[in-house]
mmCIF file of C-alpha atoms and ligand atoms in Angstrom:
data_model
loop_
_atom_site.group_PDB
_atom_site.id
_atom_site.type_symbol
_atom_site.label_atom_id
_atom_site.label_comp_id
_atom_site.label_asym_id
_atom_site.label_seq_id
_atom_site.Cartn_x
_atom_site.Cartn_y
_atom_site.Cartn_z
ATOM 1 C CA MET A 1 -10.317 78.170 67.630
ATOM 2 C CA GLU A 2 -13.467 78.656 66.169
ATOM 3 C CA ALA A 3 -15.089 75.788 68.484
ATOM 4 C CA VAL A 4 -13.676 77.624 71.781
ATOM 5 C CA ALA A 5 -15.490 81.023 70.575
ATOM 6 C CA THR A 6 -18.734 79.045 69.833
ATOM 7 C CA GLU A 7 -18.520 77.535 72.977
ATOM 8 C CA ALA A 8 -17.888 80.794 75.114
ATOM 9 C CA ALA A 9 -20.509 82.597 73.135
ATOM 10 C CA MET A 10 -22.992 79.777 74.058
ATOM 11 C CA ARG A 11 -22.353 80.247 77.666
ATOM 12 C CA ARG A 12 -22.491 83.838 77.435
ATOM 13 C CA SER A 13 -26.235 83.937 76.451
ATOM 14 C CA GLY A 14 -27.721 86.900 78.169
ATOM 15 C CA ILE A 15 -30.284 86.383 81.119
ATOM 16 C CA ILE A 16 -33.518 85.939 78.791
ATOM 17 C CA GLN A 17 -32.035 82.549 77.379
ATOM 18 C CA ARG A 18 -30.334 81.621 80.485
ATOM 19 C CA TYR A 19 -33.392 82.075 82.531
ATOM 20 C CA ARG A 20 -35.961 81.715 79.675
ATOM 21 C CA GLN A 21 -38.772 79.338 81.659
ATOM 22 C CA TRP A 22 -38.786 82.267 84.472
ATOM 23 C CA MET A 23 -39.148 84.984 82.095
ATOM 24 C CA PRO A 24 -42.209 86.386 80.466
ATOM 25 C CA VAL A 25 -41.360 85.410 76.722
ATOM 26 C CA THR A 26 -42.536 83.124 74.182
ATOM 27 C CA ASP A 27 -41.106 82.058 70.848
ATOM 28 C CA ALA A 28 -42.593 85.229 69.141
ATOM 29 C CA THR A 29 -40.573 87.465 71.491
ATOM 30 C CA PRO A 30 -37.287 89.047 69.691
ATOM 31 C CA VAL A 31 -34.640 88.811 72.125
ATOM 32 C CA ILE A 32 -32.490 92.013 72.289
ATOM 33 C CA THR A 33 -29.342 91.262 74.116
ATOM 34 C CA LEU A 34 -25.905 92.025 74.588
ATOM 35 C CA PHE A 35 -24.912 89.277 76.571
ATOM 36 C CA GLU A 36 -25.878 90.802 79.840
ATOM 37 C CA GLY A 37 -25.706 88.974 83.383
ATOM 38 C CA ASP A 38 -23.740 85.987 84.156
ATOM 39 C CA THR A 39 -21.875 88.628 86.590
ATOM 40 C CA PRO A 40 -18.729 87.217 88.997
ATOM 41 C CA LEU A 41 -19.751 86.826 92.446
ATOM 42 C CA ILE A 42 -16.686 87.736 94.212
ATOM 43 C CA PRO A 43 -15.434 86.696 97.769
ATOM 44 C CA ALA A 44 -14.311 89.634 99.755
ATOM 45 C CA PRO A 45 -12.029 88.043 102.767
ATOM 46 C CA ALA A 46 -9.973 91.456 103.196
ATOM 47 C CA LEU A 47 -13.375 93.292 103.484
ATOM 48 C CA ALA A 48 -14.563 90.576 105.844
ATOM 49 C CA ALA A 49 -11.634 90.828 108.018
ATOM 50 C CA ALA A 50 -12.038 94.993 108.308
ATOM 51 C CA ILE A 51 -15.563 94.887 108.751
ATOM 52 C CA ASP A 52 -16.643 91.638 110.696
ATOM 53 C CA SER A 53 -14.957 88.223 110.711
ATOM 54 C CA LYS A 54 -17.903 86.463 111.448
ATOM 55 C CA LEU A 55 -19.052 87.447 107.711
ATOM 56 C CA LYS A 56 -18.553 85.549 104.739
ATOM 57 C CA ILE A 57 -18.889 88.605 102.209
ATOM 58 C CA TYR A 58 -19.505 88.389 98.394
ATOM 59 C CA LEU A 59 -19.500 91.276 96.136
ATOM 60 C CA LYS A 60 -22.051 90.598 92.997
ATOM 61 C CA TYR A 61 -20.188 92.949 90.501
ATOM 62 C CA GLU A 62 -22.863 94.191 88.222
ATOM 63 C CA GLY A 63 -20.519 96.666 87.079
ATOM 64 C CA LEU A 64 -19.087 94.049 84.518
ATOM 65 C CA ASN A 65 -22.710 94.235 82.562
ATOM 66 C CA PRO A 66 -22.400 95.394 78.946
ATOM 67 C CA THR A 67 -23.039 99.036 79.738
ATOM 68 C CA GLY A 68 -21.549 98.954 83.065
ATOM 69 C CA SER A 69 -24.464 98.524 85.442
ATOM 70 C CA PHE A 70 -27.302 96.301 86.650
ATOM 71 C CA LYS A 71 -29.888 98.133 84.386
ATOM 72 C CA ASP A 72 -28.811 95.953 81.395
ATOM 73 C CA ARG A 73 -30.750 92.784 82.983
ATOM 74 C CA GLY A 74 -33.833 94.686 82.897
ATOM 75 C CA MET A 75 -33.388 96.489 79.787
ATOM 76 C CA THR A 76 -33.249 93.376 77.540
ATOM 77 C CA MET A 77 -36.498 92.264 78.957
ATOM 78 C CA ALA A 78 -38.063 95.943 78.568
ATOM 79 C CA ILE A 79 -36.779 96.633 75.141
ATOM 80 C CA SER A 80 -37.564 92.938 73.707
ATOM 81 C CA LYS A 81 -41.176 93.586 74.867
ATOM 82 C CA ALA A 82 -41.243 96.673 73.525
ATOM 83 C CA VAL A 83 -39.983 95.838 70.216
ATOM 84 C CA GLU A 84 -42.421 92.545 70.334
ATOM 85 C CA ALA A 85 -45.219 95.028 70.809
ATOM 86 C CA GLY A 86 -44.477 97.116 67.871
ATOM 87 C CA ALA A 87 -42.720 100.301 69.711
ATOM 88 C CA ARG A 88 -41.043 102.126 67.598
ATOM 89 C CA ALA A 89 -39.665 104.610 70.384
ATOM 90 C CA VAL A 90 -38.703 104.201 74.288
ATOM 91 C CA ILE A 91 -37.971 107.092 76.850
ATOM 92 C CA CYS A 92 -36.928 107.142 80.406
ATOM 93 C CA ALA A 93 -36.072 109.252 83.253
ATOM 94 C CA SER A 94 -32.445 108.693 84.707
ATOM 95 C CA THR A 95 -29.762 109.428 86.706
ATOM 96 C CA GLY A 96 -27.781 108.137 84.017
ATOM 97 C CA ASN A 97 -27.552 104.364 84.164
ATOM 98 C CA THR A 98 -31.007 103.777 82.907
ATOM 99 C CA ALA A 99 -30.383 106.230 80.125
ATOM 100 C CA ALA A 100 -27.126 104.511 79.032
ATOM 101 C CA SER A 101 -28.777 101.117 78.964
ATOM 102 C CA ALA A 102 -31.961 102.278 77.251
ATOM 103 C CA ALA A 103 -29.829 104.049 74.714
ATOM 104 C CA ALA A 104 -27.534 100.909 73.856
ATOM 105 C CA TYR A 105 -30.448 98.521 73.661
ATOM 106 C CA SER A 106 -32.402 100.801 71.350
ATOM 107 C CA ALA A 107 -29.476 100.991 69.144
ATOM 108 C CA ARG A 108 -29.004 97.243 69.328
ATOM 109 C CA ALA A 109 -33.017 97.009 68.433
ATOM 110 C CA GLY A 110 -32.902 99.911 65.781
ATOM 111 C CA ILE A 111 -35.649 101.864 67.925
ATOM 112 C CA LYS A 112 -35.299 105.540 68.900
ATOM 113 C CA CYS A 113 -34.502 106.344 72.629
ATOM 114 C CA ALA A 114 -34.852 109.775 74.450
ATOM 115 C CA VAL A 115 -33.758 110.173 77.898
ATOM 116 C CA LEU A 116 -34.332 113.054 80.563
ATOM 117 C CA LEU A 117 -31.692 113.664 82.751
ATOM 118 C CA PRO A 118 -31.281 115.956 85.941
ATOM 119 C CA ALA A 119 -28.928 118.849 84.592
ATOM 120 C CA GLY A 120 -25.336 118.657 86.024
ATOM 121 C CA GLU A 121 -26.239 115.785 88.405
ATOM 122 C CA VAL A 122 -25.441 112.878 85.969
ATOM 123 C CA ALA A 123 -21.882 111.211 86.004
ATOM 124 C CA LEU A 124 -19.716 111.706 82.858
ATOM 125 C CA GLY A 125 -19.312 107.977 81.872
ATOM 126 C CA LYS A 126 -23.103 107.753 81.897
ATOM 127 C CA VAL A 127 -23.806 110.849 79.848
ATOM 128 C CA SER A 128 -21.120 109.797 77.363
ATOM 129 C CA GLN A 129 -22.668 106.630 76.694
ATOM 130 C CA SER A 130 -26.229 108.064 76.129
ATOM 131 C CA LEU A 131 -24.940 110.272 73.537
ATOM 132 C CA MET A 132 -22.491 108.112 71.911
ATOM 133 C CA HIS A 133 -25.238 105.367 71.415
ATOM 134 C CA GLY A 134 -27.527 107.947 69.673
ATOM 135 C CA ALA A 135 -30.075 108.740 72.153
ATOM 136 C CA THR A 136 -31.955 112.141 72.415
ATOM 137 C CA VAL A 137 -30.551 113.305 75.521
ATOM 138 C CA ILE A 138 -32.344 116.028 77.309
ATOM 139 C CA ALA A 139 -31.317 117.600 80.290
ATOM 140 C CA ILE A 140 -33.861 119.294 82.369
ATOM 141 C CA ASP A 141 -33.460 121.757 85.067
ATOM 142 C CA GLY A 142 -35.055 119.614 87.958
ATOM 143 C CA ASN A 143 -34.408 116.480 89.809
ATOM 144 C CA PHE A 144 -35.073 112.863 88.987
ATOM 145 C CA ASP A 145 -38.291 112.855 90.353
ATOM 146 C CA ASP A 146 -39.242 115.823 88.285
ATOM 147 C CA ALA A 147 -38.149 114.055 84.976
ATOM 148 C CA LEU A 148 -39.895 110.642 86.088
ATOM 149 C CA ARG A 149 -43.125 112.836 86.399
ATOM 150 C CA LEU A 150 -42.574 114.277 83.270
ATOM 151 C CA VAL A 151 -42.056 110.692 81.255
ATOM 152 C CA ARG A 152 -45.402 109.190 82.976
ATOM 153 C CA GLU A 153 -47.063 111.928 81.652
ATOM 154 C CA ILE A 154 -45.848 111.636 78.097
ATOM 155 C CA THR A 155 -46.140 107.967 77.750
ATOM 156 C CA ASP A 156 -49.417 107.949 79.145
ATOM 157 C CA GLU A 157 -50.481 110.396 76.204
ATOM 158 C CA TYR A 158 -48.337 109.672 73.490
ATOM 159 C CA PRO A 159 -47.168 106.091 71.898
ATOM 160 C CA ILE A 160 -43.949 105.821 73.323
ATOM 161 C CA GLU A 161 -42.749 103.109 75.560
ATOM 162 C CA LEU A 162 -41.757 103.774 79.263
ATOM 163 C CA VAL A 163 -38.625 101.989 80.112
ATOM 164 C CA ASN A 164 -38.288 103.133 83.601
ATOM 165 C CA SER A 165 -38.552 100.500 86.657
ATOM 166 C CA LEU A 166 -42.103 100.958 86.602
ATOM 167 C CA ASN A 167 -42.016 98.987 83.337
ATOM 168 C CA PRO A 168 -42.913 95.472 84.840
ATOM 169 C CA TYR A 169 -40.470 94.032 82.328
ATOM 170 C CA ARG A 170 -37.671 95.478 83.967
ATOM 171 C CA ILE A 171 -38.405 93.913 87.392
ATOM 172 C CA GLU A 172 -38.603 90.718 85.597
ATOM 173 C CA GLY A 173 -35.274 90.898 84.034
ATOM 174 C CA GLN A 174 -33.517 92.248 87.178
ATOM 175 C CA LYS A 175 -34.701 89.337 89.209
ATOM 176 C CA SER A 176 -31.987 87.420 87.300
ATOM 177 C CA GLY A 177 -29.654 88.668 89.564
ATOM 178 C CA ALA A 178 -31.029 86.776 92.504
ATOM 179 C CA PHE A 179 -31.110 83.419 90.476
ATOM 180 C CA GLU A 180 -27.437 83.928 89.701
ATOM 181 C CA ILE A 181 -26.553 84.286 93.327
ATOM 182 C CA CYS A 182 -28.507 81.460 94.383
ATOM 183 C CA ASP A 183 -27.102 79.192 91.604
ATOM 184 C CA ALA A 184 -23.533 80.480 92.256
ATOM 185 C CA LEU A 185 -23.656 79.681 96.021
ATOM 186 C CA ASP A 186 -25.718 76.681 95.588
ATOM 187 C CA GLY A 187 -28.436 78.436 97.952
ATOM 188 C CA PRO A 188 -29.440 81.466 99.412
ATOM 189 C CA PRO A 189 -27.036 83.829 101.145
ATOM 190 C CA ASP A 190 -28.350 84.855 104.861
ATOM 191 C CA PHE A 191 -27.925 88.691 104.274
ATOM 192 C CA HIS A 192 -28.602 90.520 100.591
ATOM 193 C CA CYS A 193 -27.104 94.083 100.898
ATOM 194 C CA ILE A 194 -28.176 96.457 98.091
ATOM 195 C CA PRO A 195 -28.140 100.269 97.710
ATOM 196 C CA VAL A 196 -31.926 101.592 97.241
ATOM 197 C CA GLY A 197 -32.756 104.757 94.799
ATOM 198 C CA ASN A 198 -35.872 104.278 93.139
ATOM 199 C CA ALA A 199 -36.527 100.890 94.704
ATOM 200 C CA GLY A 200 -36.649 98.910 91.472
ATOM 201 C CA ASN A 201 -33.730 96.726 92.198
ATOM 202 C CA ILE A 202 -34.541 95.675 95.736
ATOM 203 C CA THR A 203 -38.206 94.560 94.428
ATOM 204 C CA ALA A 204 -36.646 92.754 91.515
ATOM 205 C CA TYR A 205 -34.390 90.838 93.829
ATOM 206 C CA TRP A 206 -36.954 90.152 96.377
ATOM 207 C CA LYS A 207 -39.108 88.734 93.317
ATOM 208 C CA GLY A 208 -36.266 86.553 92.438
ATOM 209 C CA TYR A 209 -35.574 84.959 95.539
ATOM 210 C CA THR A 210 -39.467 84.574 96.070
ATOM 211 C CA GLU A 211 -39.830 82.747 92.864
ATOM 212 C CA TYR A 212 -36.903 80.561 93.469
ATOM 213 C CA PHE A 213 -38.471 79.713 97.008
ATOM 214 C CA ASN A 214 -41.883 79.097 95.805
ATOM 215 C CA ALA A 215 -40.482 76.623 93.045
ATOM 216 C CA GLY A 216 -38.409 74.631 95.708
ATOM 217 C CA ARG A 217 -35.120 75.718 94.276
ATOM 218 C CA ILE A 218 -34.150 77.364 97.589
ATOM 219 C CA ASP A 219 -35.463 76.276 101.035
ATOM 220 C CA ARG A 220 -35.058 79.936 102.698
ATOM 221 C CA ARG A 221 -34.865 83.789 101.527
ATOM 222 C CA PRO A 222 -32.232 86.227 102.618
ATOM 223 C CA LYS A 223 -33.059 88.760 105.166
ATOM 224 C CA MET A 224 -32.864 92.122 102.822
ATOM 225 C CA LEU A 225 -30.671 95.069 104.021
ATOM 226 C CA GLY A 226 -31.552 98.256 101.854
ATOM 227 C CA PHE A 227 -29.770 101.337 102.177
ATOM 228 C CA GLN A 228 -30.368 104.894 101.155
ATOM 229 C CA ALA A 229 -28.199 108.006 101.031
ATOM 230 C CA ALA A 230 -28.683 109.844 104.233
ATOM 231 C CA GLY A 231 -29.479 113.138 102.188
ATOM 232 C CA SER A 232 -32.039 111.172 100.140
ATOM 233 C CA ALA A 233 -33.503 108.752 102.424
ATOM 234 C CA PRO A 234 -37.307 108.985 102.029
ATOM 235 C CA ILE A 235 -38.164 105.324 102.935
ATOM 236 C CA VAL A 236 -36.166 105.641 106.254
ATOM 237 C CA LYS A 237 -37.777 109.086 107.001
ATOM 238 C CA GLY A 238 -41.133 107.950 106.040
ATOM 239 C CA HIS A 239 -41.850 110.842 103.585
ATOM 240 C CA PRO A 240 -40.693 111.941 100.249
ATOM 241 C CA ILE A 241 -37.706 114.360 100.244
ATOM 242 C CA GLU A 242 -38.122 117.367 98.222
ATOM 243 C CA ASN A 243 -34.507 118.296 97.495
ATOM 244 C CA PRO A 244 -32.661 114.807 97.580
ATOM 245 C CA GLU A 245 -28.965 115.584 98.165
ATOM 246 C CA THR A 246 -25.804 113.073 97.884
ATOM 247 C CA LEU A 247 -22.637 112.271 96.030
ATOM 248 C CA ALA A 248 -23.914 109.064 95.042
ATOM 249 C CA THR A 249 -25.914 110.199 92.200
ATOM 250 C CA ALA A 250 -27.486 107.076 91.289
ATOM 251 C CA ILE A 251 -29.532 106.718 94.340
ATOM 252 C CA ARG A 252 -30.168 110.669 94.495
ATOM 253 C CA ILE A 253 -34.076 110.132 94.439
ATOM 254 C CA GLY A 254 -36.786 111.601 96.861
ATOM 255 C CA ASN A 255 -39.823 109.521 95.856
ATOM 256 C CA PRO A 256 -39.090 106.166 94.902
ATOM 257 C CA ALA A 257 -41.507 104.787 92.358
ATOM 258 C CA SER A 258 -41.174 101.046 94.043
ATOM 259 C CA TRP A 259 -41.588 102.397 97.558
ATOM 260 C CA LYS A 260 -44.356 99.812 98.930
ATOM 261 C CA GLN A 261 -42.492 97.094 97.173
ATOM 262 C CA ALA A 262 -39.233 97.996 98.811
ATOM 263 C CA GLU A 263 -41.163 98.106 102.290
ATOM 264 C CA ALA A 264 -42.636 94.748 101.649
ATOM 265 C CA ALA A 265 -39.072 93.111 100.456
ATOM 266 C CA ARG A 266 -37.956 94.385 104.102
ATOM 267 C CA ASP A 267 -41.206 93.219 106.086
ATOM 268 C CA GLU A 268 -41.599 89.841 104.467
ATOM 269 C CA SER A 269 -37.848 89.036 104.701
ATOM 270 C CA GLY A 270 -37.371 90.238 108.215
ATOM 271 C CA GLY A 271 -34.684 92.820 107.083
ATOM 272 C CA MET A 272 -34.368 96.643 107.396
ATOM 273 C CA ILE A 273 -33.929 99.834 105.194
ATOM 274 C CA ASP A 274 -31.435 102.343 106.616
ATOM 275 C CA MET A 275 -29.311 104.904 105.581
ATOM 276 C CA VAL A 276 -25.485 105.964 105.270
ATOM 277 C CA THR A 277 -23.981 108.930 105.108
ATOM 278 C CA ASP A 278 -21.749 110.296 102.111
ATOM 279 C CA GLU A 279 -18.803 110.041 104.316
ATOM 280 C CA GLU A 280 -19.490 106.386 105.092
ATOM 281 C CA ILE A 281 -20.142 105.685 101.225
ATOM 282 C CA VAL A 282 -16.760 107.327 100.175
ATOM 283 C CA GLU A 283 -15.132 104.834 102.968
ATOM 284 C CA ALA A 284 -16.697 101.998 101.694
ATOM 285 C CA TYR A 285 -15.742 103.054 98.087
ATOM 286 C CA LYS A 286 -12.128 103.451 98.863
ATOM 287 C CA MET A 287 -12.147 100.189 100.778
ATOM 288 C CA LEU A 288 -13.469 98.202 97.793
ATOM 289 C CA ALA A 289 -10.772 99.710 95.597
ATOM 290 C CA ARG A 290 -8.087 99.190 97.818
ATOM 291 C CA LEU A 291 -8.486 95.944 99.910
ATOM 292 C CA GLU A 292 -10.236 93.767 97.161
ATOM 293 C CA GLY A 293 -9.410 95.324 93.788
ATOM 294 C CA VAL A 294 -12.999 96.231 92.963
ATOM 295 C CA PHE A 295 -13.749 99.499 91.421
ATOM 296 C CA CYS A 296 -17.553 100.557 91.662
ATOM 297 C CA GLU A 297 -19.502 103.680 91.460
ATOM 298 C CA PRO A 298 -20.197 105.552 94.786
ATOM 299 C CA ALA A 299 -23.957 104.763 95.089
ATOM 300 C CA SER A 300 -22.786 100.901 94.778
ATOM 301 C CA ALA A 301 -20.551 101.291 97.773
ATOM 302 C CA ALA A 302 -23.926 102.254 99.893
ATOM 303 C CA SER A 303 -24.309 98.552 99.909
ATOM 304 C CA VAL A 304 -21.081 97.829 101.809
ATOM 305 C CA ALA A 305 -21.137 101.149 103.547
ATOM 306 C CA GLY A 306 -24.599 99.759 104.952
ATOM 307 C CA LEU A 307 -23.298 96.340 105.633
ATOM 308 C CA ARG A 308 -20.163 97.902 107.649
ATOM 309 C CA LYS A 309 -22.623 100.322 109.615
ATOM 310 C CA THR A 310 -24.593 97.375 110.336
ATOM 311 C CA ALA A 311 -21.924 95.156 111.820
ATOM 312 C CA ALA A 312 -20.527 98.274 113.786
ATOM 313 C CA SER A 313 -23.843 98.034 115.451
ATOM 314 C CA GLY A 314 -23.544 94.572 116.755
ATOM 315 C CA TYR A 315 -25.900 93.333 114.592
ATOM 316 C CA PHE A 316 -24.606 90.052 113.197
ATOM 317 C CA SER A 317 -24.437 87.404 116.306
ATOM 318 C CA GLU A 318 -23.245 84.488 114.238
ATOM 319 C CA PRO A 319 -21.432 83.387 111.157
ATOM 320 C CA ALA A 320 -23.313 84.476 108.153
ATOM 321 C CA THR A 321 -23.014 85.106 104.292
ATOM 322 C CA ALA A 322 -23.603 88.067 103.112
ATOM 323 C CA VAL A 323 -23.855 89.269 99.225
ATOM 324 C CA CYS A 324 -23.267 93.042 98.627
ATOM 325 C CA ILE A 325 -24.502 94.263 95.065
ATOM 326 C CA LEU A 326 -22.097 96.433 93.408
ATOM 327 C CA THR A 327 -24.616 97.936 91.071
ATOM 328 C CA GLY A 328 -22.386 100.007 88.845
ATOM 329 C CA HIS A 329 -18.674 100.240 87.598
ATOM 330 C CA GLY A 330 -16.543 102.785 88.913
ATOM 331 C CA LEU A 331 -15.490 104.192 85.410
ATOM 332 C CA LYS A 332 -18.963 105.606 85.146
ATOM 333 C CA ASP A 333 -18.111 108.475 87.608
ATOM 334 C CA PRO A 334 -14.199 109.241 86.862
ATOM 335 C CA ASN A 335 -14.306 112.727 88.339
ATOM 336 C CA ARG A 336 -15.403 111.653 91.874
ATOM 337 C CA ALA A 337 -12.636 109.002 91.909
ATOM 338 C CA VAL A 338 -10.116 111.428 91.021
ATOM 339 C CA SER A 339 -11.593 113.834 93.680
ATOM 340 C CA CYS A 340 -11.766 111.152 96.446
ATOM 341 C CA ALA A 341 -8.336 109.071 96.021
ATOM 342 C CA ASP A 342 -4.912 110.604 96.906
ATOM 343 C CA PRO A 343 -3.579 113.055 94.320
ATOM 344 C CA LEU A 344 -1.328 111.907 91.735
ATOM 345 C CA VAL A 345 2.258 113.049 91.975
ATOM 346 C CA GLU A 346 3.833 115.314 89.430
ATOM 347 C CA LEU A 347 7.751 115.108 88.759
ATOM 348 C CA PRO A 348 10.214 116.055 86.287
ATOM 349 C CA PRO A 349 11.612 113.223 84.215
ATOM 350 C CA ASP A 350 14.493 112.867 86.731
ATOM 351 C CA LYS A 351 15.281 109.118 87.756
ATOM 352 C CA GLY A 352 16.688 110.392 91.112
ATOM 353 C CA ARG A 353 13.463 112.255 92.035
ATOM 354 C CA ILE A 354 11.795 109.310 91.211
ATOM 355 C CA LEU A 355 13.617 106.695 93.282
ATOM 356 C CA ASP A 356 13.317 109.188 95.924
ATOM 357 C CA LEU A 357 9.846 109.328 96.040
ATOM 358 C CA LEU A 358 9.631 105.640 95.883
ATOM 359 C CA GLY A 359 12.015 105.163 98.932
ATOM 360 C CA PHE A 360 15.017 103.707 97.077
HETATM 361 C C1 LIG B 1 -30.172 102.477 89.337
HETATM 362 C C2 LIG B 1 -29.088 102.533 90.149
HETATM 363 C C3 LIG B 1 -29.396 102.387 91.550
HETATM 364 C C4 LIG B 1 -30.570 101.993 92.398
HETATM 365 O O1 LIG B 1 -31.534 101.257 91.970
HETATM 366 P P1 LIG B 1 -32.992 101.292 92.134
HETATM 367 O O2 LIG B 1 -33.384 100.367 91.354
HETATM 368 O O3 LIG B 1 -33.397 102.570 91.576
HETATM 369 O O4 LIG B 1 -33.462 101.132 93.557
HETATM 370 C C5 LIG B 1 -28.116 102.172 92.667
HETATM 371 N N1 LIG B 1 -27.067 102.059 92.122
HETATM 372 C C6 LIG B 1 -26.774 102.222 90.770
HETATM 373 C C7 LIG B 1 -25.448 102.228 90.122
HETATM 374 C C8 LIG B 1 -27.691 102.196 89.681
HETATM 375 O O5 LIG B 1 -27.416 102.256 88.306
#
């Protein structure tokens, strides 16, 4: 038993150990890890049949990271470097998942963590995580963009480390997702579909693909297809959105910090950044759960909703592989799930009534 456990522990080493040569670490860097990364790349044949049978679709299920979102890939790097630099405290603005991740990795590192959240706009699971890990959780009467402006000002003036994706170590950690996809497929996919909020993740994936390409590990790079929510689509519309709206709260961002980098990823790859409506997001959210057994949060489903919209427009003319990044776990937002799914049935403890309902 012992030998098996050790072997398993070695395989699941976290992204800094696994991709050490690609990460900005030295022997002096304390590695703060919860064994993030190494998430499954799940083939989705039923989804492909429903969307476009020319496509081979894979789901990169980032909900299986330690705190339930891809943010852990960046946070292991950001917190490790903060501790290396002697920081005693970190802060972030968040739609919820960055906060949950920062809170967990700070707890692991034994440093303080403060998070600024837009009041009333953060999914229940995410708030519960930040509180449980002992972060100072501050809900502000404003949106994510207001919160980010405040933490930028605070970290400019005071000795507290910013761990939003403006922190370059976040991007460095998150690029590991691209390495994992190429390693798993033994090459790059043709298309990379991803939700776009603050635009750190599309930036990170493009950096990862580009580093593998420049090192000769892959011979081409995928086209990057990014998707914003229609009510929060500043990059698509070409201007900041004052009051962004969408039920996909993780991408409810009106002025993305990595706007320019997202456009560069789009243009250098020959891809595009488009938008999907909340209705399209909810349809994809339900299709993923019902056709493939994969439960993600609404923002994550924007990648699949976008692929579906793009396929319907006749974009794909020949067989191709598409990877959709499912950025966070469905259990993050149980209220949304319950309100979107068919209602449960209440019955008295009566066998006849139950059999009736089941059609026997
Ligand atoms: C943070 C987040 C996003 C958006 O990622 P960006 O890097 O801000 O573009 C999408 N989905 C989920 C679940 C997230 O937590």
